[in-house]
Structure formats: C-alpha cells, structure tokens
PDB file of C-alpha atoms in Angstrom:
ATOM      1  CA  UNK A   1     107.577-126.535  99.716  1.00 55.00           C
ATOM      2  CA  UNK A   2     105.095-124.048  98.169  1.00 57.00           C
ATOM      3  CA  UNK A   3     106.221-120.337  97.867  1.00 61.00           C
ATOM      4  CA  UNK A   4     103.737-117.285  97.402  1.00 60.00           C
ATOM      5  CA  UNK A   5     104.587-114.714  95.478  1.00 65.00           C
ATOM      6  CA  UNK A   6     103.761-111.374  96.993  1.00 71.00           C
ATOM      7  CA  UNK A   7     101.629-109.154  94.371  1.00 78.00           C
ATOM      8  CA  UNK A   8     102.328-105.817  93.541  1.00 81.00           C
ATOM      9  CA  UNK A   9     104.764-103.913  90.591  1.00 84.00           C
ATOM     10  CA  UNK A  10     107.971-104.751  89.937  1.00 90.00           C
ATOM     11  CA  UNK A  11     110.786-102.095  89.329  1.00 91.00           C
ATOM     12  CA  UNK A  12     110.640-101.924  86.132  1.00 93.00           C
ATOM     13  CA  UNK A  13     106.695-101.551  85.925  1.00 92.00           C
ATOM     14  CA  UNK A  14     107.095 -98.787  88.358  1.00 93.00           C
ATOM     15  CA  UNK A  15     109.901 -97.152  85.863  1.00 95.00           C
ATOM     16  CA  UNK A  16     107.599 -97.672  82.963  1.00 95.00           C
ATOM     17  CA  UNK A  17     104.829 -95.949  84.357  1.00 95.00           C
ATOM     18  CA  UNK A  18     107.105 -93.090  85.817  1.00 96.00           C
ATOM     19  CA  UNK A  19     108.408 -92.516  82.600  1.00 96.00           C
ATOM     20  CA  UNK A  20     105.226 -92.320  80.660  1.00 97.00           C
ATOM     21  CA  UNK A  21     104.139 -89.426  83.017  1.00 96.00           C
ATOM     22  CA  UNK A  22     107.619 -87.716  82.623  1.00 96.00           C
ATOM     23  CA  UNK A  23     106.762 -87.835  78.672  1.00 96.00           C
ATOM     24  CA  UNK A  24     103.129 -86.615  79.089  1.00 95.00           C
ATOM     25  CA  UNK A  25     104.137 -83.871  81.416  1.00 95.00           C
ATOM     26  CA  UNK A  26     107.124 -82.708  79.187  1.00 95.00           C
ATOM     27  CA  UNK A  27     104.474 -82.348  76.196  1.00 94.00           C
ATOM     28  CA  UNK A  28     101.511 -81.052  78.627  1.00 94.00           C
ATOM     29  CA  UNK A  29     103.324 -77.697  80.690  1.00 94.00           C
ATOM     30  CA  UNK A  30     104.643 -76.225  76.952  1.00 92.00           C
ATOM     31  CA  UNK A  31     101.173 -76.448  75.732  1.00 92.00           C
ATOM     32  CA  UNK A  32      99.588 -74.625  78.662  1.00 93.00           C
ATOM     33  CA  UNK A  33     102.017 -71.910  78.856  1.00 92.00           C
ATOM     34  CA  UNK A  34     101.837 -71.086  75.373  1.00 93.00           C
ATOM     35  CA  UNK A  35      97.946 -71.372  75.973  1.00 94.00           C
ATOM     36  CA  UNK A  36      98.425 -68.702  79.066  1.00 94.00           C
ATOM     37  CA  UNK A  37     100.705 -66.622  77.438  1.00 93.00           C
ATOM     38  CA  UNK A  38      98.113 -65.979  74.398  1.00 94.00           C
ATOM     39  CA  UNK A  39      95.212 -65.650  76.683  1.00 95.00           C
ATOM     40  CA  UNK A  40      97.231 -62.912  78.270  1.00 95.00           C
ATOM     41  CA  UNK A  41      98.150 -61.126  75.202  1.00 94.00           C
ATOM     42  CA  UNK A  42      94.206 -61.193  74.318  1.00 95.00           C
ATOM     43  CA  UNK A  43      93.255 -59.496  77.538  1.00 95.00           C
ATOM     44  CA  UNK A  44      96.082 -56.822  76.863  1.00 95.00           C
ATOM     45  CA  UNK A  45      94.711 -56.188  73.466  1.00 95.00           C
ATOM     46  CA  UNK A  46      91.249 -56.030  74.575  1.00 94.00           C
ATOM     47  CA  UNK A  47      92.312 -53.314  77.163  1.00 94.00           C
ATOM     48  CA  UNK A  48      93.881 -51.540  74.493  1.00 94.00           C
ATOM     49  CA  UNK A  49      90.780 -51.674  72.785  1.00 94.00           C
ATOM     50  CA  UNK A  50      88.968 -50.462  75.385  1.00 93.00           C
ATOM     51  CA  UNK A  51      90.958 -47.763  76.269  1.00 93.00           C
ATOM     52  CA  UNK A  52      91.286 -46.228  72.499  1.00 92.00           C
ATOM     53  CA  UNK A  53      87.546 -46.348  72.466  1.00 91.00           C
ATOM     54  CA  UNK A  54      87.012 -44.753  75.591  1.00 91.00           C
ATOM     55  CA  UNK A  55      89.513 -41.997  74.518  1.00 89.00           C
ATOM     56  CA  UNK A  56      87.584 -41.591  71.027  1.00 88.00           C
ATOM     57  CA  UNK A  57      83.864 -41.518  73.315  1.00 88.00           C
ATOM     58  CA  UNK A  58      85.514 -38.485  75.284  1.00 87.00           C
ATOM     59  CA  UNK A  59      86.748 -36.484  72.148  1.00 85.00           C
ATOM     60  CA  UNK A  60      83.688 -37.333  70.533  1.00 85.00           C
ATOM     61  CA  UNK A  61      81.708 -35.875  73.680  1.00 85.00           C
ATOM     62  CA  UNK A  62      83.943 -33.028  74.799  1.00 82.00           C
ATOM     63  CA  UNK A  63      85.197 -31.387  71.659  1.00 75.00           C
ATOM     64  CA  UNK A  64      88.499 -31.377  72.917  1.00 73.00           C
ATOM     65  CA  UNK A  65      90.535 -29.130  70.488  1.00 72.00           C
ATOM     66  CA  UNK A  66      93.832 -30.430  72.456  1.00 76.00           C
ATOM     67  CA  UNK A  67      94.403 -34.137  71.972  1.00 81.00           C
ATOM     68  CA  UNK A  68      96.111 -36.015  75.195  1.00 85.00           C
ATOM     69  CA  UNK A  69      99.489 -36.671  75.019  1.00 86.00           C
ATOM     70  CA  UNK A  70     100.450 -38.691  77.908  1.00 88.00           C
ATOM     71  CA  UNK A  71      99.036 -42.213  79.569  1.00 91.00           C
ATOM     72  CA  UNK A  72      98.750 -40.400  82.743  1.00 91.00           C
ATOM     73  CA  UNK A  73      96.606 -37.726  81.453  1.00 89.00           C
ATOM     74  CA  UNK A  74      94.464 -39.884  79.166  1.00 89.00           C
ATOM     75  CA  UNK A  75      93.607 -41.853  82.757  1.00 91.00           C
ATOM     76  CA  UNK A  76      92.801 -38.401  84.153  1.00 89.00           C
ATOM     77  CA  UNK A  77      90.145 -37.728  81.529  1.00 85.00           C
ATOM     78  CA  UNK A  78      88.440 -41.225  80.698  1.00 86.00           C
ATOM     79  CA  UNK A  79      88.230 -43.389  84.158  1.00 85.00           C
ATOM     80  CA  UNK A  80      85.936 -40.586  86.211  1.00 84.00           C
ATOM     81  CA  UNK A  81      83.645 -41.123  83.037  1.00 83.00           C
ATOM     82  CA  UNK A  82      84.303 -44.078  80.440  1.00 87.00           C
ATOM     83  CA  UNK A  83      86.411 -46.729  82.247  1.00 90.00           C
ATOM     84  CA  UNK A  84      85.815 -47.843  85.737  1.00 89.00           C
ATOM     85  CA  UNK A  85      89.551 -48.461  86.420  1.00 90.00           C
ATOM     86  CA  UNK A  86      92.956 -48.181  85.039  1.00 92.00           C
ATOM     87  CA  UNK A  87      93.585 -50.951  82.916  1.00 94.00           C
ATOM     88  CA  UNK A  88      96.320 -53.252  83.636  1.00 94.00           C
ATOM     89  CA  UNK A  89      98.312 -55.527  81.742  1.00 95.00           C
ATOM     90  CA  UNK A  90      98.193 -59.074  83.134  1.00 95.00           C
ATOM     91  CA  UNK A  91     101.830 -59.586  82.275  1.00 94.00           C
ATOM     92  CA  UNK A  92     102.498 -56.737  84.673  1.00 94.00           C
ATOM     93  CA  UNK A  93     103.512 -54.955  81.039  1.00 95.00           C
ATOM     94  CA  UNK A  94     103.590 -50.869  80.745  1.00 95.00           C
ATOM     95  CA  UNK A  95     100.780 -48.981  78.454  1.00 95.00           C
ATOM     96  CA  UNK A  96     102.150 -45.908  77.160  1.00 94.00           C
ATOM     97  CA  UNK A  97     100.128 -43.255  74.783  1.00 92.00           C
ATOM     98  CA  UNK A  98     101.594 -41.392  71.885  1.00 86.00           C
ATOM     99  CA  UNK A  99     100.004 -40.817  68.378  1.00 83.00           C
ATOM    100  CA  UNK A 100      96.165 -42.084  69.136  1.00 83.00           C
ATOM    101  CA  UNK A 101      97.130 -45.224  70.513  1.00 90.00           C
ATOM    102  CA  UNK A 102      98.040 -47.537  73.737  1.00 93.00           C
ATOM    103  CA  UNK A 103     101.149 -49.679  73.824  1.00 94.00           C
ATOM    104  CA  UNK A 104     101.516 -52.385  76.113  1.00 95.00           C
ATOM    105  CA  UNK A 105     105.761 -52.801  76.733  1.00 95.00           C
ATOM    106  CA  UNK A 106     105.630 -56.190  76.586  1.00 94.00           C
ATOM    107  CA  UNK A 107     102.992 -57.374  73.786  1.00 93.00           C
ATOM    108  CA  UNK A 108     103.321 -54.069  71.630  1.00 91.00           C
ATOM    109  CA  UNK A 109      99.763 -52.823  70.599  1.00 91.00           C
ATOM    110  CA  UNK A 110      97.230 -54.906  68.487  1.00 88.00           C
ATOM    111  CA  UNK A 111      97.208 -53.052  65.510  1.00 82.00           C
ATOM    112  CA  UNK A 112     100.845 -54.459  65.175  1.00 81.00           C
ATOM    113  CA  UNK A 113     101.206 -57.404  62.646  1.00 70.00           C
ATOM    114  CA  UNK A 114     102.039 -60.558  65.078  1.00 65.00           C
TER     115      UNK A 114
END
C-alpha cells in the first residue's frame, strides 16, 4: 500500500518562520521611531529657525524700540507679514518666547547642546 504525503509546512517550519519575523520586527519598530522622533525634532528646530528670523526681519524693518516679550505677541507682529501661519510643533510641544528666542516644551530650542 502506497501512502502520499500531503505537501505543505510542518509546525515547526511555520514556528521558524514566525519567529524570524518576531526578531526582524523587534529590531525594525525601534529603528523607525527613533528615525520619527528625530525627524520631528528637525522640523521643530527648523520652525524655531524660522520664527527667530522672521522676528529679526520685523525689527530689522520696523525699528521697534520695544522688543516682544510674549509668544502671543510675537505671532501678532510676524504672521500678517513674515510667516504665513503659526508654527506648530509636530510633537504637539509648546513654543514659548523670552530673551530673543523660541522654545519648544518638549525638544528645548536648537541652540541647546543635544
């Protein structure tokens, strides 16, 4: 009496490949969320940037003899004529304004040492 065997995986071929993709998922997600996490950062800092520049484009133009000393009243003066919008950070962070420059609440302000 002949017998056929059926093809396909076995069990333990199944578990194999199973647990390959565990092991290339557990060193895949750290790698992009550390890769997210820095892109935001860099799109924080940039609107940092942007928004110390804009601020130095109005002084520069105006000859304001009061500097701004809030984030709401730096908004007031440089989105009808330097920025198009508020910038926001894409960590859903706060930007505050003392001394010259922005601060983001979460990643701090570029000029910091990381």
């Amino acid at each position: 009496m002949r017998t056929c065997r059926e093809s396909g995986f076995t069990l333990v071929e199944l578990s194999v490949v199973v647990l390959i993709i565990g092991i290339l998922v557990a060193i895949a997600v750290p790698v992009f969320t550390h890769a997210k996490d820095d892109a935001q950062r860099k799109a924080c800092f940039s609107n940092e940037r942007a928004v110390e520049s804009a601020y130095s484009a109005y002084i520069s133009a105006s000859e304001v003899q009061t500097p701004v000393t809030n984030w709401n009243e730096l908004m007031a003066v440089t989105i009808p004529t330097l920025l198009s919008s508020q910038p926001a950070c894409p960590s859903d962070g706060v930007y505050t304004w003392s001394d010259g420059s922005v601060r983001c609440s979460i990643h701090g302000n570029y000029h910091d040492p990381p």
